[in-house]
Structure formats: structure tokens, C-alpha cells
Coordinates of C-alpha atoms and ligand atoms in Angstrom, one line a residue:
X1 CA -41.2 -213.0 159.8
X2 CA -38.8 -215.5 158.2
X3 CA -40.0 -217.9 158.6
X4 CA -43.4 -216.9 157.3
X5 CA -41.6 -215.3 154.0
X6 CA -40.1 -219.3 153.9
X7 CA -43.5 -220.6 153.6
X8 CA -44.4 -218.1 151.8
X9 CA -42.1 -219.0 149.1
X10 CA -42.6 -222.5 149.4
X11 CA -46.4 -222.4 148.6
X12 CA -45.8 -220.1 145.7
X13 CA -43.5 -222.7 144.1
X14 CA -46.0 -225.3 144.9
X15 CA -48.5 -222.9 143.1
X16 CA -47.0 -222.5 140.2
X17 CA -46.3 -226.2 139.5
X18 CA -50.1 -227.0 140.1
X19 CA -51.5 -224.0 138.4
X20 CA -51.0 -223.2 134.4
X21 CA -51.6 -219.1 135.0
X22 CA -48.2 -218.9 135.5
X23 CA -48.7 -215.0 134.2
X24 CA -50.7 -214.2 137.2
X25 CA -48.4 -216.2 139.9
X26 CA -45.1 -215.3 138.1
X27 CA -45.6 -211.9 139.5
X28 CA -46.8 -212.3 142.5
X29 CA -44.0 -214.5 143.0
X30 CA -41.3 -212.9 141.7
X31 CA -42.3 -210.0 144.0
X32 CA -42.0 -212.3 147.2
X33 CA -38.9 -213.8 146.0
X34 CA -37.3 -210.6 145.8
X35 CA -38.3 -210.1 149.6
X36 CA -36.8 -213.3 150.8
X37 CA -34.4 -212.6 154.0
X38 CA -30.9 -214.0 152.5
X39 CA -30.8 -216.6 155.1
X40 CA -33.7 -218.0 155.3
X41 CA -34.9 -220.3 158.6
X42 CA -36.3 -223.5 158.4
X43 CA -40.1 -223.8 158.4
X44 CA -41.8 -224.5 161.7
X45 CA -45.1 -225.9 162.2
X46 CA -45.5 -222.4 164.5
X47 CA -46.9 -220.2 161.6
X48 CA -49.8 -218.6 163.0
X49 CA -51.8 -219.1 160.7
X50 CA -51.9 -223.0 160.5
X51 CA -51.3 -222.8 157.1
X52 CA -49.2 -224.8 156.2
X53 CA -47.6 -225.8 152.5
X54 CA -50.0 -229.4 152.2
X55 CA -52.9 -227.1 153.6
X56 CA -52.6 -224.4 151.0
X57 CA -52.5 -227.5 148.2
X58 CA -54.9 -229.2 149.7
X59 CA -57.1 -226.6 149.1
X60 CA -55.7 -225.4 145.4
X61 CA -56.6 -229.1 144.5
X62 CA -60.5 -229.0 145.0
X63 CA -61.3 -225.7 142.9
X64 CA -62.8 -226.0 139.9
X65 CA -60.3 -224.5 137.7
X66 CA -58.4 -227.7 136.6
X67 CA -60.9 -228.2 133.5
X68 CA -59.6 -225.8 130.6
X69 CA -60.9 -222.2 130.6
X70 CA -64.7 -222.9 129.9
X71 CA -64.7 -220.7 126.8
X72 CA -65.0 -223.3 124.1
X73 CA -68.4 -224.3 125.0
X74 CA -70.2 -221.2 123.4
X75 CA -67.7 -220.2 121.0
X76 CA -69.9 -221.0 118.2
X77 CA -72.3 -218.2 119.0
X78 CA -71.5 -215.8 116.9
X79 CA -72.4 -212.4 117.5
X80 CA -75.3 -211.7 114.9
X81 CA -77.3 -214.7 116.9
X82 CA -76.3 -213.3 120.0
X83 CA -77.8 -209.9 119.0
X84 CA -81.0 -211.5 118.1
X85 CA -81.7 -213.6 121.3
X86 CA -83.9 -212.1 124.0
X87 CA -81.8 -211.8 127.3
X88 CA -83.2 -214.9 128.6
X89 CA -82.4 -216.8 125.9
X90 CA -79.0 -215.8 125.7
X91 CA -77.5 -218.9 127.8
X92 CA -80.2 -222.0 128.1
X93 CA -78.1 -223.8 130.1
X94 CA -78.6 -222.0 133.4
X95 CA -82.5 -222.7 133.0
X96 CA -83.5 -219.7 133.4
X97 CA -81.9 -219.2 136.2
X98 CA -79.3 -215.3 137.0
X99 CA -76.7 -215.1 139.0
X100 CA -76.2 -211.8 140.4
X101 CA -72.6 -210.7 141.2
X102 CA -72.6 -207.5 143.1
X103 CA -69.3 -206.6 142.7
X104 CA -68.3 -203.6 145.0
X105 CA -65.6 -202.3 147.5
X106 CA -65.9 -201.4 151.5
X107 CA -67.9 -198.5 152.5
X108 CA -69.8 -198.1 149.0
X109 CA -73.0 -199.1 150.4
X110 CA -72.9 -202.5 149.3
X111 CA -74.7 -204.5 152.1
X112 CA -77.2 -201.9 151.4
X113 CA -77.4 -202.7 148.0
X114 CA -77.1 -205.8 148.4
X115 CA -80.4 -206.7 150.6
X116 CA -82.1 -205.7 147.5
X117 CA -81.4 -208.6 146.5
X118 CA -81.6 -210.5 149.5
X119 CA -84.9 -209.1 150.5
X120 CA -86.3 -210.6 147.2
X121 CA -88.3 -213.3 148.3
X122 CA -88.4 -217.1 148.4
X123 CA -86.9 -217.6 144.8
X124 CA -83.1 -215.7 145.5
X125 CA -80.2 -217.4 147.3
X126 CA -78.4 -214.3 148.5
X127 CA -74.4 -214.8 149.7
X128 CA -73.1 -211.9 151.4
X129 CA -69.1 -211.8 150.8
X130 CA -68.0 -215.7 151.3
X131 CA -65.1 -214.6 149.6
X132 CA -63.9 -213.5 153.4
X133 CA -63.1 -216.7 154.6
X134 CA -61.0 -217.2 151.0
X135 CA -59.3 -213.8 151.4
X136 CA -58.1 -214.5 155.1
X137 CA -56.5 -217.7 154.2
X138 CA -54.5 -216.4 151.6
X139 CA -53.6 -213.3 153.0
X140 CA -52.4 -214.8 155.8
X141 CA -50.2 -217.5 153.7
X142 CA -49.3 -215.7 150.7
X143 CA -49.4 -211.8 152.9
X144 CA -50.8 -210.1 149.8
X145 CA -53.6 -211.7 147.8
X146 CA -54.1 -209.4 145.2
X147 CA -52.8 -211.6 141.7
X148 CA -55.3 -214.5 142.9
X149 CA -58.3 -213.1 141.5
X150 CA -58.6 -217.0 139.6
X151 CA -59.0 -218.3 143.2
X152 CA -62.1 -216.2 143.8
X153 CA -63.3 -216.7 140.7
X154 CA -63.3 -220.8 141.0
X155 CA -64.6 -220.2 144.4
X156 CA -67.5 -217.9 143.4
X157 CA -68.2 -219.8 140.1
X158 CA -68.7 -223.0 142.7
X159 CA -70.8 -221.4 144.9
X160 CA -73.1 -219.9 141.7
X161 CA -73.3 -223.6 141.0
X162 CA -74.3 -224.3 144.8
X163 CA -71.2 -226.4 145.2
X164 CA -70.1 -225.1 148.9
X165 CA -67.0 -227.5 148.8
X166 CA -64.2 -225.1 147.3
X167 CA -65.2 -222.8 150.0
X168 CA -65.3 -225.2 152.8
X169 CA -61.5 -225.4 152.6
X170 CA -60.8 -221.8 153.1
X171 CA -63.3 -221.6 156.5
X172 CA -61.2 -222.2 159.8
X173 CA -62.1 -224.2 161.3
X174 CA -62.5 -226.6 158.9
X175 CA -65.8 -227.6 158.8
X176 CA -67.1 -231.1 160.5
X177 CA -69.1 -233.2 158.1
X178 CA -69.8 -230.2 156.2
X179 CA -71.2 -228.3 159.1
X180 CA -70.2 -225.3 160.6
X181 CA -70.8 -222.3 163.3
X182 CA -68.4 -220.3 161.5
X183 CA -69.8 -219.1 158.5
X184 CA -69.1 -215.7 157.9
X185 CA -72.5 -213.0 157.8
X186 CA -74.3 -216.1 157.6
X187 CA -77.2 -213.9 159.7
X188 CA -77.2 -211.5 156.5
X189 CA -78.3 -214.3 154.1
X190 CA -82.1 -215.0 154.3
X191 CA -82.0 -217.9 153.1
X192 CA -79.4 -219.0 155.0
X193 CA -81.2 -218.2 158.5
X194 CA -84.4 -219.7 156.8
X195 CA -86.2 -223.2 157.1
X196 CA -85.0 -225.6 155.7
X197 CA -81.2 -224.7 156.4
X198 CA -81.9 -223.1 159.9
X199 CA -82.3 -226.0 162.4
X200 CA -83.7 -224.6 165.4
X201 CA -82.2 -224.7 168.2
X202 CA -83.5 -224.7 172.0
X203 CA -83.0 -221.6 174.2
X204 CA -80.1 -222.4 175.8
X205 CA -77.9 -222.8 173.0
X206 CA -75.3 -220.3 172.7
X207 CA -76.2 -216.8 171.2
X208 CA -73.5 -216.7 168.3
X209 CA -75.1 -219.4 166.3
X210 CA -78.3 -217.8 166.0
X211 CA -79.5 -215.8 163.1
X212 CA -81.5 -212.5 163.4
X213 CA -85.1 -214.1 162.3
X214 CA -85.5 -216.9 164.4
X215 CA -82.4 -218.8 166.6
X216 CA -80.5 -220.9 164.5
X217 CA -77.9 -224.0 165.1
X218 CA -74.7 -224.3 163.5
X219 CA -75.1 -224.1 159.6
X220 CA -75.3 -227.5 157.7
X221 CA -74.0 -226.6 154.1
X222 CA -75.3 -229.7 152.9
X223 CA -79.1 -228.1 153.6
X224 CA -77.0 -224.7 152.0
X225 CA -76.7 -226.8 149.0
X226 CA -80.0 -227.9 148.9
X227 CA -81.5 -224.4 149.4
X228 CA -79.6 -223.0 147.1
X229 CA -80.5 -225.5 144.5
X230 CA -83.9 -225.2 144.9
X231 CA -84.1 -221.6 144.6
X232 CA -84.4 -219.9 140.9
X233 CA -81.8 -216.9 141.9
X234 CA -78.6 -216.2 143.0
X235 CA -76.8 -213.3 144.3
X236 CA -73.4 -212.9 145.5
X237 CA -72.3 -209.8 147.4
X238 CA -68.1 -209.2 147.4
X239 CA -66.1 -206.5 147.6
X240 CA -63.4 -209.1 147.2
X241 CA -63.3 -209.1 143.4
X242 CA -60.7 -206.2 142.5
X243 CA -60.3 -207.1 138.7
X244 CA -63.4 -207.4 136.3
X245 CA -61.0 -209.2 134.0
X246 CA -60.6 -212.4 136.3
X247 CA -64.1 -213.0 136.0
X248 CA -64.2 -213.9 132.4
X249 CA -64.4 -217.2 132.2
X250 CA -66.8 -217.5 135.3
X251 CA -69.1 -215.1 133.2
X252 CA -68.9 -217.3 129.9
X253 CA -69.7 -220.8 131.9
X254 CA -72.8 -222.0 129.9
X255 CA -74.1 -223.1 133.2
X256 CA -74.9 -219.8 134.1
X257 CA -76.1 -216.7 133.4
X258 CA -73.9 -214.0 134.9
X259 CA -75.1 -210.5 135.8
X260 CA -72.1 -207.9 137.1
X261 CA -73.1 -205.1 138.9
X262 CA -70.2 -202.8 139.8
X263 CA -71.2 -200.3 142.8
X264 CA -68.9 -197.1 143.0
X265 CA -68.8 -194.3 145.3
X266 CA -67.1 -191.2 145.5
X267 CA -63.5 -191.9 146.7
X268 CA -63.7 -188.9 149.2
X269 CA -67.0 -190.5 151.2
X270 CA -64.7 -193.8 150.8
X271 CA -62.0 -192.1 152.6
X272 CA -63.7 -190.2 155.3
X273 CA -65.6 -193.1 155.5
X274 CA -63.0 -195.5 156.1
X275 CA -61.6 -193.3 158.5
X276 CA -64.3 -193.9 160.8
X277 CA -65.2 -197.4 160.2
X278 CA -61.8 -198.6 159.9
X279 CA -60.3 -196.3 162.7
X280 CA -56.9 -198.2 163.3
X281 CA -55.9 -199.2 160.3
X282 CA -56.4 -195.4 159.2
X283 CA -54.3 -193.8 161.6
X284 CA -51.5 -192.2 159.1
X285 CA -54.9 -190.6 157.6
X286 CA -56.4 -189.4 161.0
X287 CA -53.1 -187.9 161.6
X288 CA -52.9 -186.0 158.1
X289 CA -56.2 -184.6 159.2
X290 CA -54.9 -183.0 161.9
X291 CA -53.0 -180.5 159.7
X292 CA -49.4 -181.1 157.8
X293 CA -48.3 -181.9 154.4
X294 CA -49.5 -185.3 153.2
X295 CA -46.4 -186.9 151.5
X296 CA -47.5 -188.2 148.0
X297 CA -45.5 -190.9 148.1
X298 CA -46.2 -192.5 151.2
X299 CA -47.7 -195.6 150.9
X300 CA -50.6 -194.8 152.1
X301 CA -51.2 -192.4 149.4
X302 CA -50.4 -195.3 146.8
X303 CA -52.5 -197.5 147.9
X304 CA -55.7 -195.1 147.8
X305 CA -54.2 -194.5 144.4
X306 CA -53.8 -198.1 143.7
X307 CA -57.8 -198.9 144.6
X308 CA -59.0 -195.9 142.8
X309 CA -57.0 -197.1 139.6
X310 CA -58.0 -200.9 140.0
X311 CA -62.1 -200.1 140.2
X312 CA -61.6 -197.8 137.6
X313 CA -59.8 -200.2 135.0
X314 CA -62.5 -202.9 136.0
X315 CA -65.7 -199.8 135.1
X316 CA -63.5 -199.3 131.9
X317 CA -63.5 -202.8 131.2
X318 CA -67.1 -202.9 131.6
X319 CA -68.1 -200.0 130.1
X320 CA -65.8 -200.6 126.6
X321 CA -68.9 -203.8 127.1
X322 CA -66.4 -206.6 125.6
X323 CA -68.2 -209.5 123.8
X324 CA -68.2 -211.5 126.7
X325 CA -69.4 -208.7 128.9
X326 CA -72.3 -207.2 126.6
X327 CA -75.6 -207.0 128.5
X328 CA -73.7 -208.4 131.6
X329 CA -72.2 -205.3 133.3
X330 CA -73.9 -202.7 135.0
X331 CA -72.7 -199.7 137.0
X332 CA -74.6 -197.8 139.4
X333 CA -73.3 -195.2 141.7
X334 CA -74.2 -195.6 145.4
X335 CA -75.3 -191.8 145.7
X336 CA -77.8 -192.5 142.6
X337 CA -79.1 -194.9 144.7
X338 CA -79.1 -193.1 148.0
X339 CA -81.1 -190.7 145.4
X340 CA -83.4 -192.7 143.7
X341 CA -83.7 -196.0 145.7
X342 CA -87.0 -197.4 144.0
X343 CA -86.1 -196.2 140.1
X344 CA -82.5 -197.6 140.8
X345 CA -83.2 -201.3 142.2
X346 CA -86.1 -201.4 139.2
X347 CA -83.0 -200.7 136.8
X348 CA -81.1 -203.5 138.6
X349 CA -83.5 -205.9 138.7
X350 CA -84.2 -205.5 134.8
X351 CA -80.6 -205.8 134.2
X352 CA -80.5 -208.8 135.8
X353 CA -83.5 -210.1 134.3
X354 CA -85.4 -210.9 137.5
X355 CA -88.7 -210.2 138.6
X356 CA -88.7 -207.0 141.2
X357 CA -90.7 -208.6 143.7
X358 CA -93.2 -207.5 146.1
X359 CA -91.0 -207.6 148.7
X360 CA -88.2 -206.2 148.1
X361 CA -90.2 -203.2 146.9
X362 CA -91.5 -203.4 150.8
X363 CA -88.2 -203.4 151.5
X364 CA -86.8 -200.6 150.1
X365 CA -89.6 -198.5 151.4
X366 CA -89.6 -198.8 154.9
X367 CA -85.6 -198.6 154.9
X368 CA -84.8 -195.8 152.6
X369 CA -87.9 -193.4 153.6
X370 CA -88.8 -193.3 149.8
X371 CA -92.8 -192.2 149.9
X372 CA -94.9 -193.5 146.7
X373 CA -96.6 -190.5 145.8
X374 CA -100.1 -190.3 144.2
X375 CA -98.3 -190.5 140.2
X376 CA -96.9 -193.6 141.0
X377 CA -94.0 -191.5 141.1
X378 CA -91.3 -192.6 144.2
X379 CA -89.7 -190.0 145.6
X380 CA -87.0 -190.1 148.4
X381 CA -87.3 -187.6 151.3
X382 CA -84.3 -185.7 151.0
X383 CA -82.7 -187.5 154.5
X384 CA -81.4 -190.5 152.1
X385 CA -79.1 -188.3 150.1
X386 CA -78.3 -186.2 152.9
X387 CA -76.9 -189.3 154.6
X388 CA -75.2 -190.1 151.4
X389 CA -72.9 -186.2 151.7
X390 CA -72.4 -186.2 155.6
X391 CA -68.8 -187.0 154.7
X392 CA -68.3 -183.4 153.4
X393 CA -68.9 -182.4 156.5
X394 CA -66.1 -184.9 158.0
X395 CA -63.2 -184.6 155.6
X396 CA -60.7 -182.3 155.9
X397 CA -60.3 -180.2 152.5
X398 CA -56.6 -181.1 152.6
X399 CA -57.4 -184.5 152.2
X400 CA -60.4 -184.1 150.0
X401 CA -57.7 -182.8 147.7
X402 CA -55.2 -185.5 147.8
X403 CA -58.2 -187.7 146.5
X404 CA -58.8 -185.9 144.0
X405 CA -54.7 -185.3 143.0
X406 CA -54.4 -189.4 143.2
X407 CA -58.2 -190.4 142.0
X408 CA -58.7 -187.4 139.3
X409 CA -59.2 -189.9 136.6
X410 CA -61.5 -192.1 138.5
X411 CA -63.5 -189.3 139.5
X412 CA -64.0 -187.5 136.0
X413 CA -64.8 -191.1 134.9
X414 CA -67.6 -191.9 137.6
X415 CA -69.1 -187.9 137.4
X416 CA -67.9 -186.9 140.8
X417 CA -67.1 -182.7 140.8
X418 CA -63.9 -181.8 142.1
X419 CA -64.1 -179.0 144.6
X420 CA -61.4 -175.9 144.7
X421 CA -61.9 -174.7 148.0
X422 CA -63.2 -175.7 151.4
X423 CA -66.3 -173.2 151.2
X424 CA -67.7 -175.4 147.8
X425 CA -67.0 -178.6 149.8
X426 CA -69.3 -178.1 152.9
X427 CA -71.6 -176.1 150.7
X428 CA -74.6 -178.1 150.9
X429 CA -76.6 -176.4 147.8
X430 CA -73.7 -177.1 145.5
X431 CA -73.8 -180.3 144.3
X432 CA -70.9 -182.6 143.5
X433 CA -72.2 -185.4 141.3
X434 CA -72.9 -184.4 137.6
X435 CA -76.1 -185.9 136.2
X436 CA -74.4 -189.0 134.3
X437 CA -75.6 -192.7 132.8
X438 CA -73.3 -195.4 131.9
X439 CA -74.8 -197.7 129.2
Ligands
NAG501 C1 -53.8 -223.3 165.1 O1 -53.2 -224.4 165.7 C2 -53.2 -224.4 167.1 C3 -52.5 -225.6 167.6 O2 -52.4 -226.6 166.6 C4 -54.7 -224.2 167.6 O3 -54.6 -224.2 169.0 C5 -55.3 -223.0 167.0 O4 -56.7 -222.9 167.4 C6 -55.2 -223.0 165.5 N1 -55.7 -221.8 165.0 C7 -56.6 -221.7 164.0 C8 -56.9 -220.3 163.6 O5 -57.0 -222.7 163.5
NAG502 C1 -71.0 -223.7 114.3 O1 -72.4 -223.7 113.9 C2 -72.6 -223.8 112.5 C3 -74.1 -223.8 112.2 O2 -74.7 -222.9 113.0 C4 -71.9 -225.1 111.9 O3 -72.0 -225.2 110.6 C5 -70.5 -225.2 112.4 O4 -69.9 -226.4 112.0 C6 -70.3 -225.0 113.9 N1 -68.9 -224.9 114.2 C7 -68.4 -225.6 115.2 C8 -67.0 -225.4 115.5 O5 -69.1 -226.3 115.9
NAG503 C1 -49.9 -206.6 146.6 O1 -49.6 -206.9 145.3 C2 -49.9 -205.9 144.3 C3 -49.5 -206.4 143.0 O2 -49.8 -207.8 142.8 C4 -49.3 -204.6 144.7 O3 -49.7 -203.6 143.7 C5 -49.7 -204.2 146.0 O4 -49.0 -203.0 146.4 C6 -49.4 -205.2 147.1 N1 -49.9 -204.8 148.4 C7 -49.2 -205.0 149.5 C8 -49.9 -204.5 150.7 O5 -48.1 -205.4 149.5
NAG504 C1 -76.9 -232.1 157.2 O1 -78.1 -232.2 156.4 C2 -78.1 -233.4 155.6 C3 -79.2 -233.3 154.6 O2 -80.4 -233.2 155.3 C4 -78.2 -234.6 156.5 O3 -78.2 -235.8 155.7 C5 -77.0 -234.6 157.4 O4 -77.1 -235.6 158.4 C6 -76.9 -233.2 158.2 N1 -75.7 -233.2 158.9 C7 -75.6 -233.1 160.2 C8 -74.3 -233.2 160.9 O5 -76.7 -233.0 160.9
NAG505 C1 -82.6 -188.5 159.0 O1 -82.7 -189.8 159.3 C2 -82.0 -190.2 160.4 C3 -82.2 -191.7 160.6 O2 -82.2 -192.3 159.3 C4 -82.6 -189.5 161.6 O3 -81.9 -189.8 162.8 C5 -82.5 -188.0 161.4 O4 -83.2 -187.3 162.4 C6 -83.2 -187.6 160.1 N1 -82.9 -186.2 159.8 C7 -83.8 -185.4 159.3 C8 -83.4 -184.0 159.1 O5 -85.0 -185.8 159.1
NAG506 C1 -73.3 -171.8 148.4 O1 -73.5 -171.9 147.0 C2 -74.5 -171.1 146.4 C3 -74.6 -171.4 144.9 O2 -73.4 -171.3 144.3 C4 -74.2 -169.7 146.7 O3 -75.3 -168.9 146.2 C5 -74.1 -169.5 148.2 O4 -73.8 -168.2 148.5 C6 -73.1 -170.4 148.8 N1 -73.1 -170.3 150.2 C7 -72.1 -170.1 151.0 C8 -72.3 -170.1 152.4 O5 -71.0 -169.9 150.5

């Protein structure tokens, strides 16, 4: 562990020399400083994680943030014009083209979400959470990577460009000549398992390189690039992104035209979902649920507290609609959309200013059992929502009230009842989500 806090340090020196937003590092920094062993070991090439202090620069060298913040290039749009110009209009740079950040965290139904975008057709380039690769490295070498929100946001801004190079540093193995079995999800990107990019493979190729559609060799992310370019729309899917306010300057690039959507959930179905999905890493929680005081300052507790505070400064953020936000941030609430499929992804796709294809349509019909009535009218069979409130039925009221003593504010903010008793929890004709738009 010493020797990791050693390396540790090192790279955040290194960091702060390359990078200028010392006011992010500093405190990362000063935080890992103050958790340096007094006498410290000498570094070994034995980290576990490979990474060592000329890996971690190698790869701070190629993102894209070394030209000044991007800003300047529309500051002289002032906001009268910027009222006046059709969406579309609003950045001719990107040529038309959206980028759609789907901006989330785990167990909000975001890979749900998010193949209504990927199921859009031939014109979207859909990325489900690269960011994965970028977030094991770091955590790994720096053993907490919340504070680097800018490395994302170089990353993602590359990839919006179709530049898969920052990323390529951050995937481990490294890729060879730009190619690579290890792509993570690559089988939930369409048009990643999809000819051109998909090189088929004979039958007795091994089974992990293949994608769902069709069997697939190991990805070339040169014919990523090309795809990518050649498509109209893209989409990025991350739950990776834990401050809206990081994203600024990737939203103001005049190369692009940047949609945020922000997907929330209730923080009790987070939890009792979580509990299931992430079973080991959940333990102190499973145990609570077994009966006993839950001590409010463990860290566990914190930590909910700490993700319910972070999504719901980032929905602030949005919602206050900053000039460089307006028209650019969206929320939806993942039990709307368990709700209203259809009517929701037609909301979405306006936002975003794309077409809301045929296909995706077909999509979201045969997977949410929505039925198109004879108004025109869609209508989801009550299953979809009732999937969306299982977890009343699998949290304990003890803990559904710790979420609510640690996420109050979130909750009020997002519409999401609080329940006094056990009896309203698991009562399934009272509802806990108050009837509520965010514009
Ligand atoms: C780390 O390095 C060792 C030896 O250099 C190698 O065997 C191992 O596969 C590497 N691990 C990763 C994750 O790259
Ligand atoms: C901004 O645009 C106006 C005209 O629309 C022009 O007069 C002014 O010089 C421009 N300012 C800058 C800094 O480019
Ligand atoms: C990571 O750092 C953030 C602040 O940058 C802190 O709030 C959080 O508790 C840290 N997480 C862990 C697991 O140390
Ligand atoms: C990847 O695709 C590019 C573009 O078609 C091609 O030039 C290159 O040779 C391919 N790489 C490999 C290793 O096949
Ligand atoms: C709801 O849908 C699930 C699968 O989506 C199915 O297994 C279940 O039987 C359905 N329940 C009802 C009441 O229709
Ligand atoms: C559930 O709530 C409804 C509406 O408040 C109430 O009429 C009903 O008695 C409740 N059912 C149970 C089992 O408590």
C-alpha cells in the first residue's frame, strides 16, 4: 500500500506541472498528500496496475486539453442572436451534426435509455460508457478519481470528434496498431458490431470477440473512426460524468453541438437496486437490512449521501439553464420513462434535434410492451411501471428511510414522495412520484 500511495504522489506532482487546473488537482492532491505513510518505500515496477509515473504522462500528453479552454471561439454571440437562431442553427460548425451525451449513474436505467439512441438507425454512432476503460486507469493510479472530471471531458470531447486516440491510452492492453479485442460493451454499440467496422470472422475464432448481430474480429478503431465519421449522430452513454460543470467547455466547442441528458432515479430503487446487482460491494447495506441501527456516519452512509448531493448539484446546474447550457440540458426521470416510453424518447429526440426514426420507434415497442392504440395514442401496459416499483417490495423500510434522511433534498428536488411508514411503502395504489416537469 506504500508503495502505491508513493506513485500515487508522484503522478500527482507530475500532474500538476503538466496541467494548468491546478484548482481541480490541488485538492485531490493535497488529500493524498495528507495520506502519505511517513516513511515512504521506494517505487517498484511491481504496482499492480502497470501504471507507472511515464505511463500515466504518457497518456495526460495526448488529450486534447492543452489548447486554451475553447470558449473564445463563440464569445461573440451574444445572447439576443442566440435567442433568435433556430436550434439547428445555433452552432454551424458541427454541420448539422448532435452529439448526444447521456449523462446518468448505475442502475438508473441508462443502457435502457440509452438503446434509444443506439437503436436509431444507420445515421447515429452510439458509444456505450468508453469512459470505463478511462476510469479504471485512474482509479487504479490515482485510487480515487473523482476531481478528474477534465480527463473525461477531453476524452469524451475526442471521441464526439471521432478521434479514438485519447482513449486508446487508457484501454489495457494497449491497443496494437490501433486494434483491439478489448473494447469495453463494444457488442452494445451498433455501429460498432456493424459492417464496415465488424470484420467477420470464421467459426472458429474465439467467442469473446464476437458481437451479438453477426461474429465479429477484434475491433479496428481506425474503421471506428471512419464509421463514426461518416455517420450524422453521436451518442455517448456514461455514468462516468459526476459533475455537469466539467463539461462546459466540451459543450461550448464550436465543433459540436452538445445535447445533455441527465437520467435520474429514485435513490431508494438505486439502493435496493445496487444491493442486488452490486451484491459484494454492498455488504455493510445487506447487513443493515437485516435489522440494527444504521450508523449515520459510517461511510457508507456518506457516500450515498455524497452521490445523491453530486447528481443533484449537476440537475441544479442544469436546471438554473446557464448561458452555456440553455437548450442543452435535459432531465428525464427513468420512472417517467418506464411510464411513458414512446411520449418520453419523442421528447428526447426533439431535444436533441434528431429525427425519431422508424426504428427506434420499433424498438421501443417490442421492448417496453407499449401498444399504439387506435388514437395514435401509446399507452404502456402497466408491467413497465410495475417493473420500475419492484424495489418497494425489496427494501427494507429502515433503509428506505436513511435515503430519504441523507437524500431529502435530492428527492424533493427530482418529485420522489417520502414515505412515513412501511404500510405506504409496499402499498402499491399509493404512488410515490409527484406529477412534475423540469424545463
Ligand atoms: C502487468 O505487467 C505484467 C508483467 O509485466 C503482465 O504479466 C500483466 O499482464 C500486466 N497487467 C496488465 C493489466 O496489463
Ligand atoms: C463581434 O461582432 C460584432 C458585429 O456583430 C463586431 O462589431 C465586433 O467587432 C465583434 N467583436 C469581436 C471581439 O470579434
Ligand atoms: C474521492 O474524492 C472525493 C473528493 O475529491 C471525496 O469526496 C470522496 O470521498 C473520495 N472517495 C474515496 C473513496 O476516497
Ligand atoms: C484497420 O483498418 C484500416 C482502414 O481500413 C486499415 O488500413 C488497417 O490496415 C486495418 N488494421 C489492421 C490491423 O487490419
Ligand atoms: C411482466 O413482464 C415480465 C417480463 O417483462 C413477465 O415475466 C411478467 O410475467 C409480466 N407480469 C405481468 C403481470 O404481466
Ligand atoms: C393503500 O392505500 C389506499 C389509498 O390510500 C388505501 O385506501 C388502502 O386501504 C391502502 N391499503 C393498505 C393495504 O393499506
Amino acid at each position: 500500500m506504500k508503495t502505491k500511495y508513493a506513485i500515487v504522489f508522484i503522478c500527482f506532482v507530475a500532474l500538476v506541472i503538466i496541467e494548468k487546473e491546478i484548482n481541480i488537482i490541488s485538492r485531490v492532491s493535497d488529500r493524498l498528500i495528507k495520506r502519505q505513510s511517513p516513511h515512504q518505500t521506494p517505487q517498484t515496477p511491481q504496482d499492480e496496475s502497470n501504471i507507472t509515473q511515464k505511463h500515466l504522462l504518457t497518456v495526460l500528453k495526448v488529450l486534447p486539453s492543452k489548447r486554451p479552454a475553447s470558449q473564445g471561439n463563440r464569445t461573440n454571440f451574444s445572447e439576443e442572436q442566440d435567442e433568435e437562431l433556430d436550434d439547428s442553427d445555433m452552432y454551424s460548425y458541427s454541420g448539422g451534426r448532435k452529439h448526444v451525451l447521456l449523462m446518468a449513474s448505475t442502475r438508473t436505467g441508462s443502457s435502457f435509455v440509452g438503446e434509444f439512441f443506439n437503436q436509431h438507425g444507420e445515421n447515429m454512432f452510439y458509444l456505450f460508457e468508453p469512459l470505463w476503460h478511462v476510469e479504471r486507469m485512474l482509479a487504479t493510479a490515482a485510487n480515487n478519481a473523482t476531481g478528474l472530471g477534465w480527463i473525461y471531458r477531453d476524452v469524451l470531447q475526442a471521441l464526439f470528434l471521432c478521434d479514438f486516440s485519447p482513449l486508446e491510452k487508457f484501454i489495457s492492453p494497449p491497443p496494437n496498431n490501433h486494434v483491439t479485442p478489448a473494447l469495453f460493451r463494444r457488442e452494445s454499440s451498433l455501429s460498432l458490431c456493424d459492417e464496415p467496422v465488424c470484420s467477420p470472422v470464421n467459426k472458429d475464432v474465439i467467442e469473446r470477440y464476437h458481437c451479438k448481430i453477426r461474429r465479429c474480429g477484434p475491433l479496428n478503431l481506425t474503421l471506428a473512426t471512419q464509421s463514426c465519421l461518416s455517420k450524422q449522430h453521436h451518442t455517448i452513454k456514461t455514468v462516468r460524468v459526476r459533475q455537469l460543470d466539467t463539461l462546459q467547455s466540451l459543450v461550448q466547442d464550436p465543433r459540436l453541438d452538445v445535447r445533455i441528458i441527465q437520467l435520474v432515479r429514485d435513490p431508494r430503487a438505486i439502493l435496493a437496486s445496487r444491493m442486488v446487482a452490486f451484491s459484494s460491494q454492498y455488504k455493510t447495506w445487506k447487513a443493515w437490512a437485516q435489522g440494527g441501527q444504521v450508523p449515520e456516519n459510517d461511510e457508507e452512509v456518506k457516500r450515498l449521501k455524497g452521490n445523491c448531493d453530486q447528481v443533484r448539484i449537476s440537475a441544479e446546474m442544469g436546471l438554473s439553464q446557464p448561458d452555456w447550457l440553455r437548450r442543452r440540458y435535459m432531465l428525464v426521470r427513468y420512472e417517467d420513462i418506464a411510464r411513458y416510453p414512446m411520449e418520453k424518447a419523442e421528447e428526447m429526440y426533439k431535444f436533441a434535434g434528431i429525427p425519431f426514426s422508424f426504428q427506434a420507434r420499433e424498438w421501443i415497442l417490442t421492448n417496453t410492451q407499449t401498444t399504439k392504440e387506435a388514437s395514435g395514442i401509446y399507452s404502456t401496459q402497466k408491467n413497465s411501471s410495475q417493473q420500475a416499483e419492484k424495489w418497494r417490495f425489496s427494501i427494507p423500510f429502515t433503509l428506505a428511510q436513511v435515503v430519504q434522511k441523507v437524500c431529502g433534498p435530492t428527492m424533493k428536488l427530482f418529485g420522489y414522495k417520502f414515505v412515513d411508514d412501511e404500510r405506504t411503502l409496499i402499498n402499491k395504489s399509493i404512488s410515490l412520484l409527484e406529477d412534475k416537469s423540469f424545463y
